[in-house]
Amino acid sequence: MQTQQTSVQELERAWMEEAIRLATASVADGGGPFGALVAKGSEIVAIGNNQVTANLDPTAHAEVTAMRAACQKLGVFALEGCVLVTSCEPCPMCLSSALWARVDRIVFCADRDDAAVAGFDDRKFYDLFEKKPASMWPTPVEQLDLPQRNAPFDAWLAKADRIDY
């Protein structure tokens, strides 16, 4: 059992490193500093990055683009049996989308306060959700902290030609 749990932790760590890589690459490609992936079993099903400004779509957050791609690839509209791994704590829209998609779990790295430092202050939206404790939510939401958690935000802040939103 310990070996299985360790390998799951190693797999999730590798997935999180990929989500952070996607987020950092998104900045270089003109997107926002967010990356996500959907995994099922031990495989990555789909990836996504923030495409809000690139697609002129306020809903094109990394988590949403990853879930859309996963649904298309799997030919389903619900993602039971899947894990959503995202470089940053999902905003309320993405969290709600993940809940509607019925993912089994959500794992994130940077949190809402890290995002606020980079100019993405959605805390007023989170306040809407604070009335019900997370322990009563239907999907576990857990933080996986890595040393490079702010790499996408550092890249974002260093990018002179970024489009703030």
Coordinates of N, CA, C and O in Angstrom, one line a residue:
M1 N 0.8 -1.2 0.0 CA 0.0 0.0 0.0 C 0.9 1.3 0.0 O 0.6 2.2 -0.7
Q2 N 1.9 1.3 0.8 CA 2.8 2.4 0.9 C 3.4 2.7 -0.5 O 3.5 3.9 -0.9
T3 N 3.9 1.7 -1.2 CA 4.5 1.8 -2.5 C 3.5 2.4 -3.5 O 3.8 3.3 -4.3
Q4 N 2.3 1.9 -3.5 CA 1.2 2.5 -4.4 C 1.0 3.9 -4.1 O 0.8 4.7 -5.0
Q5 N 0.9 4.3 -2.8 CA 0.6 5.7 -2.4 C 1.8 6.6 -2.9 O 1.6 7.6 -3.4
T6 N 3.0 6.1 -2.7 CA 4.2 6.8 -3.1 C 4.2 7.0 -4.6 O 4.4 8.1 -5.1
S7 N 3.8 6.0 -5.4 CA 3.8 6.2 -6.8 C 2.7 7.1 -7.3 O 2.9 7.9 -8.2
V8 N 1.6 7.2 -6.6 CA 0.6 8.1 -6.9 C 1.1 9.5 -6.6 O 0.9 10.4 -7.4
Q9 N 1.7 9.7 -5.5 CA 2.3 11.0 -5.2 C 3.3 11.5 -6.2 O 3.4 12.6 -6.6
E10 N 4.2 10.5 -6.6 CA 5.2 10.9 -7.6 C 4.5 11.2 -9.0 O 4.9 12.2 -9.6
L11 N 3.5 10.5 -9.3 CA 2.7 10.8 -10.5 C 2.1 12.2 -10.5 O 2.2 13.0 -11.4
E12 N 1.5 12.5 -9.4 CA 0.8 13.8 -9.2 C 1.9 14.9 -9.2 O 1.6 16.0 -9.7
R13 N 3.0 14.7 -8.6 CA 4.1 15.7 -8.7 C 4.5 15.9 -10.1 O 4.7 17.1 -10.5
A14 N 4.7 14.8 -10.9 CA 5.1 15.0 -12.3 C 4.0 15.7 -13.1 O 4.3 16.6 -13.9
W15 N 2.7 15.4 -12.8 CA 1.6 16.1 -13.4 C 1.6 17.6 -13.1 O 1.4 18.5 -13.9
M16 N 1.9 17.9 -11.8 CA 1.9 19.3 -11.4 C 3.1 20.0 -12.0 O 2.9 21.2 -12.5
E17 N 4.2 19.4 -12.2 CA 5.3 20.0 -12.8 C 5.0 20.3 -14.3 O 5.4 21.4 -14.8
E18 N 4.2 19.4 -14.9 CA 3.8 19.7 -16.3 C 2.8 20.8 -16.4 O 2.8 21.7 -17.3
A19 N 1.9 20.9 -15.4 CA 0.9 22.1 -15.4 C 1.7 23.4 -15.2 O 1.3 24.4 -15.9
I20 N 2.7 23.4 -14.4 CA 3.5 24.6 -14.2 C 4.2 24.9 -15.5 O 4.3 26.1 -15.9
R21 N 4.8 23.9 -16.1 CA 5.5 24.1 -17.4 C 4.5 24.7 -18.4 O 4.8 25.7 -19.2
L22 N 3.3 24.2 -18.5 CA 2.3 24.7 -19.4 C 2.0 26.1 -19.1 O 1.8 27.0 -20.1
A23 N 1.8 26.5 -17.9 CA 1.5 27.9 -17.5 C 2.6 28.8 -17.9 O 2.4 29.9 -18.4
T24 N 3.8 28.4 -17.6 CA 5.0 29.3 -17.9 C 5.1 29.4 -19.5 O 5.3 30.6 -19.9
A25 N 4.9 28.4 -20.2 CA 5.0 28.4 -21.7 C 3.8 29.3 -22.2 O 4.0 30.0 -23.2
S26 N 2.7 29.3 -21.6 CA 1.5 30.1 -22.0 C 1.9 31.6 -22.0 O 1.5 32.3 -22.9
V27 N 2.6 32.0 -21.0 CA 3.0 33.4 -20.9 C 3.9 33.7 -22.1 O 3.7 34.8 -22.8
A28 N 4.8 32.9 -22.4 CA 5.7 33.1 -23.6 C 5.0 33.2 -24.9 O 5.3 33.9 -25.8
D29 N 3.8 32.4 -25.0 CA 3.0 32.3 -26.2 C 1.9 33.4 -26.2 O 1.0 33.3 -27.1
G30 N 1.9 34.3 -25.3 CA 0.9 35.3 -25.3 C -0.4 35.1 -24.5 O -1.3 35.9 -24.5
G31 N -0.4 34.0 -23.7 CA -1.5 33.7 -22.9 C -1.2 34.1 -21.4 O -0.2 34.7 -21.1
G32 N -2.2 33.8 -20.6 CA -2.0 34.1 -19.1 C -1.2 33.0 -18.5 O -1.0 31.9 -19.0
P33 N -0.8 33.2 -17.2 CA 0.1 32.3 -16.5 C -0.6 31.2 -15.8 O -0.4 31.0 -14.6
F34 N -1.4 30.4 -16.5 CA -2.1 29.3 -15.9 C -2.0 28.1 -16.8 O -2.2 28.2 -18.0
G35 N -1.8 26.9 -16.2 CA -1.8 25.7 -17.0 C -2.5 24.6 -16.2 O -2.6 24.6 -15.0
A36 N -3.1 23.7 -17.0 CA -3.9 22.6 -16.3 C -3.8 21.3 -17.2 O -3.6 21.4 -18.4
L37 N -4.1 20.2 -16.6 CA -4.3 19.0 -17.3 C -5.3 18.1 -16.6 O -5.6 18.3 -15.4
V38 N -5.9 17.2 -17.4 CA -6.8 16.2 -16.9 C -6.1 14.9 -17.1 O -5.7 14.5 -18.1
A39 N -6.1 14.1 -16.0 CA -5.5 12.8 -16.0 C -6.6 11.7 -15.6 O -7.5 12.0 -14.8
K40 N -6.4 10.6 -16.2 CA -7.3 9.4 -15.9 C -6.4 8.2 -15.7 O -5.6 7.9 -16.6
G41 N -6.5 7.5 -14.6 CA -5.6 6.4 -14.3 C -4.2 7.0 -14.2 O -4.0 8.0 -13.4
S42 N -3.2 6.5 -14.9 CA -1.9 7.1 -14.9 C -1.5 7.9 -16.1 O -0.4 8.3 -16.3
E43 N -2.5 8.2 -16.9 CA -2.3 8.9 -18.2 C -2.8 10.3 -18.2 O -3.9 10.6 -17.7
I44 N -2.1 11.2 -18.8 CA -2.7 12.6 -19.1 C -3.6 12.4 -20.3 O -3.2 12.0 -21.4
V45 N -4.8 12.8 -20.1 CA -5.8 12.8 -21.2 C -5.8 14.0 -22.0 O -5.9 13.9 -23.3
A46 N -5.6 15.2 -21.4 CA -5.7 16.5 -22.1 C -5.0 17.5 -21.3 O -4.9 17.4 -20.1
I47 N -4.5 18.5 -22.0 CA -3.8 19.7 -21.4 C -4.6 20.9 -21.8 O -5.3 21.0 -22.8
G48 N -4.3 22.0 -21.0 CA -4.9 23.3 -21.4 C -4.1 24.4 -20.8 O -3.3 24.2 -19.8
N49 N -4.1 25.6 -21.4 CA -3.5 26.8 -20.9 C -4.5 27.9 -21.0 O -5.5 27.8 -21.7
N50 N -4.2 29.0 -20.3 CA -5.1 30.1 -20.3 C -5.1 30.8 -21.7 O -4.0 31.1 -22.3
Q51 N -6.3 30.9 -22.3 CA -6.4 31.5 -23.7 C -7.4 32.7 -23.7 O -8.0 32.9 -24.7
V52 N -7.6 33.3 -22.6 CA -8.6 34.4 -22.4 C -8.3 35.5 -23.5 O -9.2 35.8 -24.2
T53 N -7.1 36.0 -23.5 CA -6.9 37.1 -24.4 C -6.6 36.7 -25.8 O -7.0 37.3 -26.8
A54 N -6.0 35.5 -26.0 CA -5.7 35.0 -27.3 C -7.0 34.7 -28.1 O -7.1 34.9 -29.3
N55 N -8.0 34.2 -27.4 CA -9.3 33.8 -28.0 C -10.4 34.8 -27.7 O -11.6 34.5 -28.2
L56 N -10.1 35.8 -27.0 CA -11.1 36.8 -26.7 C -12.3 36.1 -26.0 O -13.5 36.3 -26.3
D57 N -12.0 35.2 -25.0 CA -13.0 34.4 -24.4 C -12.7 34.4 -22.9 O -11.8 33.8 -22.4
P58 N -13.6 35.1 -22.1 CA -13.3 35.2 -20.7 C -13.5 33.8 -19.9 O -13.0 33.7 -18.8
T59 N -14.0 32.8 -20.6 CA -14.1 31.5 -20.0 C -13.0 30.6 -20.4 O -13.0 29.4 -19.9
A60 N -12.1 31.0 -21.2 CA -11.0 30.2 -21.7 C -9.8 30.1 -20.7 O -8.7 30.2 -21.0
H61 N -10.2 29.8 -19.4 CA -9.2 29.6 -18.4 C -8.5 28.2 -18.7 O -9.1 27.3 -19.3
A62 N -7.3 28.0 -18.1 CA -6.6 26.7 -18.4 C -7.4 25.5 -18.0 O -7.4 24.5 -18.7
E63 N -8.1 25.6 -16.8 CA -8.8 24.4 -16.3 C -10.0 24.1 -17.3 O -10.2 22.9 -17.6
V64 N -10.7 25.1 -17.8 CA -11.8 24.9 -18.7 C -11.3 24.4 -20.0 O -11.9 23.5 -20.6
T65 N -10.2 24.9 -20.5 CA -9.7 24.4 -21.8 C -9.2 23.0 -21.7 O -9.5 22.2 -22.6
A66 N -8.6 22.6 -20.6 CA -8.2 21.2 -20.4 C -9.4 20.3 -20.2 O -9.4 19.2 -20.8
M67 N -10.5 20.7 -19.5 CA -11.6 19.9 -19.4 C -12.4 19.8 -20.7 O -12.9 18.7 -21.0
R68 N -12.5 20.8 -21.5 CA -13.1 20.8 -22.8 C -12.4 19.8 -23.7 O -13.0 18.9 -24.3
A69 N -11.1 19.8 -23.7 CA -10.3 18.9 -24.5 C -10.4 17.5 -24.0 O -10.5 16.6 -24.8
A70 N -10.4 17.3 -22.7 CA -10.6 15.9 -22.2 C -11.9 15.4 -22.5 O -12.0 14.2 -22.9
C71 N -13.0 16.2 -22.4 CA -14.3 15.7 -22.8 C -14.4 15.3 -24.3 O -14.9 14.2 -24.6
Q72 N -13.8 16.1 -25.1 CA -13.7 15.8 -26.6 C -13.0 14.5 -26.8 O -13.4 13.6 -27.6
K73 N -11.8 14.4 -26.2 CA -11.0 13.2 -26.4 C -11.6 11.9 -25.9 O -11.6 10.9 -26.6
L74 N -12.3 12.0 -24.8 CA -12.9 10.8 -24.2 C -14.3 10.6 -24.7 O -14.9 9.6 -24.5
G75 N -14.9 11.6 -25.4 CA -16.2 11.5 -26.0 C -17.3 11.5 -24.9 O -18.3 10.8 -25.0
V76 N -17.1 12.3 -23.8 CA -18.0 12.3 -22.7 C -18.3 13.8 -22.3 O -17.5 14.7 -22.7
F77 N -19.3 14.0 -21.5 CA -19.5 15.4 -21.0 C -19.2 15.5 -19.5 O -19.3 16.6 -18.9
A78 N -18.9 14.4 -18.9 CA -18.6 14.3 -17.5 C -17.2 13.6 -17.3 O -17.0 12.7 -18.1
L79 N -16.5 14.0 -16.4 CA -15.1 13.5 -16.2 C -14.9 12.7 -14.9 O -13.9 12.8 -14.2
E80 N -15.9 11.8 -14.6 CA -15.7 10.9 -13.5 C -14.5 10.0 -13.8 O -14.2 9.7 -14.9
G81 N -13.8 9.8 -12.7 CA -12.6 8.9 -12.8 C -11.4 9.7 -13.2 O -10.3 9.2 -13.3
C82 N -11.5 11.1 -13.3 CA -10.4 11.9 -13.7 C -10.0 12.9 -12.6 O -10.7 13.1 -11.7
V83 N -8.7 13.3 -12.7 CA -8.2 14.3 -11.8 C -7.8 15.5 -12.6 O -7.2 15.4 -13.6
L84 N -8.2 16.7 -12.1 CA -7.9 18.0 -12.6 C -6.7 18.5 -11.9 O -6.7 18.7 -10.7
V85 N -5.6 18.7 -12.6 CA -4.3 19.2 -12.0 C -4.1 20.6 -12.6 O -4.0 20.7 -13.8
T86 N -3.9 21.6 -11.7 CA -3.8 22.9 -12.2 C -2.7 23.7 -11.5 O -2.5 23.5 -10.3
S87 N -2.0 24.6 -12.2 CA -0.9 25.3 -11.6 C -1.3 26.2 -10.5 O -0.5 26.6 -9.7
C88 N -2.5 26.6 -10.5 CA -3.0 27.6 -9.5 C -4.4 27.2 -9.0 O -5.1 26.6 -9.8
E89 N -4.7 27.6 -7.8 CA -6.0 27.3 -7.3 C -7.1 27.8 -8.2 O -7.1 28.9 -8.7
P90 N -8.0 26.9 -8.5 CA -9.1 27.3 -9.5 C -9.9 28.5 -9.0 O -10.3 28.5 -7.8
C91 N -10.2 29.4 -9.9 CA -11.1 30.5 -9.6 C -12.5 29.9 -9.4 O -12.7 28.7 -9.7
P92 N -13.4 30.6 -8.9 CA -14.8 30.1 -8.7 C -15.4 29.5 -9.9 O -16.1 28.5 -9.9
M93 N -15.2 30.2 -11.1 CA -15.8 29.6 -12.3 C -15.2 28.3 -12.7 O -15.9 27.3 -13.0
C94 N -13.9 28.2 -12.6 CA -13.2 26.9 -12.9 C -13.6 25.8 -11.9 O -13.8 24.7 -12.2
L95 N -13.6 26.2 -10.6 CA -14.0 25.3 -9.6 C -15.4 24.8 -9.9 O -15.7 23.6 -9.8
S96 N -16.3 25.7 -10.2 CA -17.7 25.3 -10.5 C -17.8 24.4 -11.7 O -18.5 23.4 -11.8
S97 N -17.0 24.7 -12.7 CA -16.9 23.9 -14.0 C -16.4 22.5 -13.6 O -16.9 21.5 -14.1
A98 N -15.4 22.4 -12.8 CA -14.8 21.1 -12.4 C -15.9 20.3 -11.6 O -16.0 19.1 -11.8
L99 N -16.6 21.0 -10.7 CA -17.7 20.3 -10.0 C -18.7 19.8 -11.0 O -19.2 18.6 -10.8
W100 N -19.1 20.6 -11.9 CA -20.1 20.2 -12.9 C -19.6 19.0 -13.8 O -20.3 18.1 -14.2
A101 N -18.3 19.0 -14.0 CA -17.7 18.0 -14.8 C -17.5 16.7 -14.0 O -17.2 15.6 -14.6
R102 N -17.7 16.8 -12.7 CA -17.7 15.6 -11.9 C -16.3 14.9 -11.8 O -16.2 13.7 -11.7
V103 N -15.3 15.8 -11.8 CA -13.9 15.2 -11.7 C -13.8 14.6 -10.3 O -14.5 15.0 -9.4
D104 N -13.0 13.6 -10.1 CA -12.9 12.9 -8.8 C -12.1 13.8 -7.8 O -12.4 13.8 -6.6
R105 N -11.1 14.5 -8.3 CA -10.3 15.3 -7.4 C -9.8 16.5 -8.2 O -9.6 16.5 -9.4
I106 N -9.4 17.6 -7.5 CA -8.7 18.7 -8.0 C -7.4 18.9 -7.2 O -7.5 18.9 -6.0
V107 N -6.3 19.1 -7.9 CA -5.0 19.3 -7.2 C -4.5 20.6 -7.8 O -4.4 20.7 -9.0
F108 N -4.1 21.5 -6.9 CA -3.5 22.8 -7.4 C -2.2 23.1 -6.6 O -1.9 22.5 -5.6
C109 N -1.4 24.1 -7.1 CA -0.2 24.4 -6.5 C -0.2 25.8 -6.0 O -0.4 26.0 -4.8
A110 N 0.0 26.9 -6.8 CA -0.1 28.2 -6.3 C -1.5 28.5 -5.8 O -2.5 27.8 -6.2
D111 N -1.7 29.4 -4.9 CA -3.0 29.7 -4.4 C -3.5 31.1 -4.8 O -2.8 31.8 -5.5
R112 N -4.7 31.4 -4.3 CA -5.4 32.7 -4.7 C -4.5 33.9 -4.3 O -4.6 34.9 -5.0
D113 N -3.8 33.8 -3.2 CA -3.0 34.9 -2.8 C -1.8 35.1 -3.7 O -1.4 36.2 -4.0
D114 N -1.2 34.0 -4.1 CA -0.1 34.1 -5.1 C -0.6 34.7 -6.4 O 0.1 35.6 -7.0
A115 N -1.8 34.4 -6.8 CA -2.3 34.9 -8.1 C -2.6 36.4 -7.9 O -2.3 37.2 -8.8
A116 N -3.1 36.8 -6.7 CA -3.3 38.2 -6.5 C -2.1 39.1 -6.6 O -2.1 40.2 -7.1
V117 N -0.9 38.6 -6.1 CA 0.3 39.3 -6.2 C 0.7 39.6 -7.7 O 1.2 40.6 -8.0
A118 N 0.3 38.7 -8.6 CA 0.6 38.8 -10.0 C -0.5 39.6 -10.7 O -0.5 39.8 -11.9
G119 N -1.5 40.1 -10.0 CA -2.5 41.0 -10.6 C -3.8 40.2 -10.9 O -4.7 40.8 -11.5
F120 N -3.9 39.0 -10.5 CA -5.2 38.2 -10.7 C -5.9 38.1 -9.4 O -5.9 37.0 -8.8
D121 N -6.5 39.1 -8.9 CA -7.2 39.1 -7.6 C -8.7 38.8 -7.8 O -9.5 39.7 -8.0
D122 N -8.9 37.5 -7.6 CA -10.3 37.0 -7.7 C -10.9 36.8 -6.3 O -11.9 36.1 -6.2
R123 N -10.2 37.3 -5.3 CA -10.7 37.0 -3.9 C -12.1 37.4 -3.7 O -12.8 36.7 -2.9
K124 N -12.6 38.4 -4.3 CA -14.0 38.8 -4.1 C -14.9 37.7 -4.6 O -16.0 37.5 -4.1
F125 N -14.5 37.0 -5.6 CA -15.4 35.9 -6.1 C -15.3 34.7 -5.2 O -16.3 34.1 -4.9
Y126 N -14.1 34.5 -4.6 CA -14.0 33.4 -3.7 C -14.9 33.6 -2.5 O -15.4 32.7 -1.9
D127 N -15.0 34.9 -2.1 CA -15.9 35.2 -0.9 C -17.3 34.7 -1.0 O -17.9 34.3 0.0
L128 N -17.7 34.5 -2.3 CA -19.1 34.0 -2.5 C -19.2 32.6 -2.0 O -20.3 32.1 -1.7
F129 N -18.1 31.8 -2.0 CA -18.0 30.4 -1.7 C -17.7 30.2 -0.2 O -17.8 29.0 0.2
E130 N -17.3 31.2 0.5 CA -16.8 31.0 1.8 C -18.0 30.6 2.8 O -17.7 30.3 4.0
K131 N -19.2 30.7 2.4 CA -20.3 30.5 3.4 C -20.4 29.0 3.7 O -20.9 28.6 4.7
K132 N -19.9 28.1 2.8 CA -20.0 26.7 3.0 C -18.6 26.1 3.2 O -17.8 26.3 2.2
P133 N -18.3 25.5 4.3 CA -16.9 25.0 4.4 C -16.5 24.0 3.4 O -17.3 23.2 2.9
A134 N -15.2 24.1 3.0 CA -14.8 23.1 1.9 C -15.0 21.7 2.3 O -15.1 20.8 1.4
S135 N -15.0 21.4 3.6 CA -15.2 20.0 4.0 C -16.6 19.5 3.6 O -16.8 18.3 3.6
M136 N -17.5 20.4 3.3 CA -18.8 20.0 2.9 C -19.0 20.0 1.4 O -20.1 19.8 0.9
W137 N -18.0 20.4 0.6 CA -18.0 20.4 -0.8 C -18.0 19.0 -1.3 O -17.5 18.1 -0.7
P138 N -18.6 18.7 -2.5 CA -18.7 17.3 -3.0 C -17.4 16.8 -3.6 O -17.3 15.6 -3.8
T139 N -16.4 17.7 -3.8 CA -15.2 17.2 -4.4 C -14.0 17.7 -3.6 O -14.0 18.9 -3.3
P140 N -13.1 16.8 -3.2 CA -11.9 17.3 -2.5 C -11.1 18.2 -3.3 O -10.8 18.0 -4.5
V141 N -10.6 19.3 -2.7 CA -9.8 20.3 -3.3 C -8.5 20.4 -2.4 O -8.6 20.8 -1.2
E142 N -7.4 20.1 -3.0 CA -6.2 20.0 -2.2 C -5.0 20.7 -2.8 O -4.9 20.8 -4.0
Q143 N -4.2 21.3 -2.0 CA -3.0 22.0 -2.5 C -1.8 21.1 -2.5 O -1.6 20.5 -1.5
L144 N -1.0 21.1 -3.5 CA 0.2 20.4 -3.6 C 1.3 21.5 -3.8 O 1.4 22.1 -4.9
D145 N 2.0 21.8 -2.8 CA 3.0 22.9 -2.8 C 4.3 22.4 -3.4 O 4.9 21.5 -2.9
L146 N 4.8 23.1 -4.4 CA 6.1 22.9 -4.9 C 7.0 24.2 -4.9 O 6.4 25.3 -5.0
P147 N 8.3 24.0 -4.8 CA 9.1 25.2 -4.7 C 8.9 26.2 -5.9 O 9.0 27.4 -5.7
Q148 N 8.6 25.7 -7.1 CA 8.5 26.6 -8.3 C 7.1 27.0 -8.5 O 6.7 27.4 -9.6
R149 N 6.3 27.0 -7.5 CA 4.8 27.3 -7.7 C 4.6 28.7 -8.3 O 3.6 28.9 -8.9
N150 N 5.5 29.6 -8.1 CA 5.3 31.0 -8.6 C 6.0 31.2 -9.9 O 6.0 32.4 -10.4
A151 N 6.6 30.2 -10.5 CA 7.4 30.4 -11.8 C 6.5 31.0 -12.9 O 6.9 31.9 -13.6
P152 N 5.3 30.5 -13.0 CA 4.4 31.1 -14.1 C 4.1 32.6 -13.8 O 4.1 33.4 -14.7
F153 N 3.9 33.0 -12.5 CA 3.7 34.4 -12.2 C 4.9 35.2 -12.3 O 4.8 36.4 -12.8
D154 N 6.1 34.7 -12.0 CA 7.3 35.4 -12.2 C 7.5 35.7 -13.7 O 7.9 36.8 -14.1
A155 N 7.2 34.7 -14.5 CA 7.4 34.9 -16.0 C 6.4 35.9 -16.5 O 6.7 36.8 -17.3
W156 N 5.2 35.9 -15.9 CA 4.1 36.8 -16.3 C 4.5 38.3 -15.9 O 4.4 39.2 -16.7
L157 N 5.0 38.5 -14.7 CA 5.4 39.8 -14.2 C 6.6 40.3 -15.0 O 6.7 41.5 -15.2
A158 N 7.5 39.4 -15.5 CA 8.7 39.8 -16.2 C 8.4 40.1 -17.7 O 9.2 40.7 -18.4
K159 N 7.2 39.7 -18.2 CA 6.9 39.9 -19.6 C 6.4 41.3 -19.8 O 5.3 41.7 -19.4
A160 N 7.2 42.1 -20.6 CA 6.9 43.5 -20.8 C 5.6 43.7 -21.7 O 4.9 44.7 -21.5
D161 N 5.4 42.8 -22.6 CA 4.3 43.0 -23.5 C 3.0 42.2 -23.2 O 2.2 41.9 -24.0
R162 N 2.9 41.8 -21.9 CA 1.7 41.0 -21.5 C 0.5 41.9 -21.6 O 0.5 43.1 -21.5
I163 N -0.6 41.2 -21.7 CA -1.9 41.9 -21.8 C -2.6 41.6 -20.4 O -3.1 40.5 -20.2
D164 N -2.7 42.6 -19.6 CA -3.3 42.5 -18.3 C -4.8 42.3 -18.4 O -5.4 43.0 -19.3
Y165 N -5.4 41.5 -17.6 CA -6.9 41.3 -17.6 C -7.3 41.0 -16.3 O -6.6 40.7 -15.4

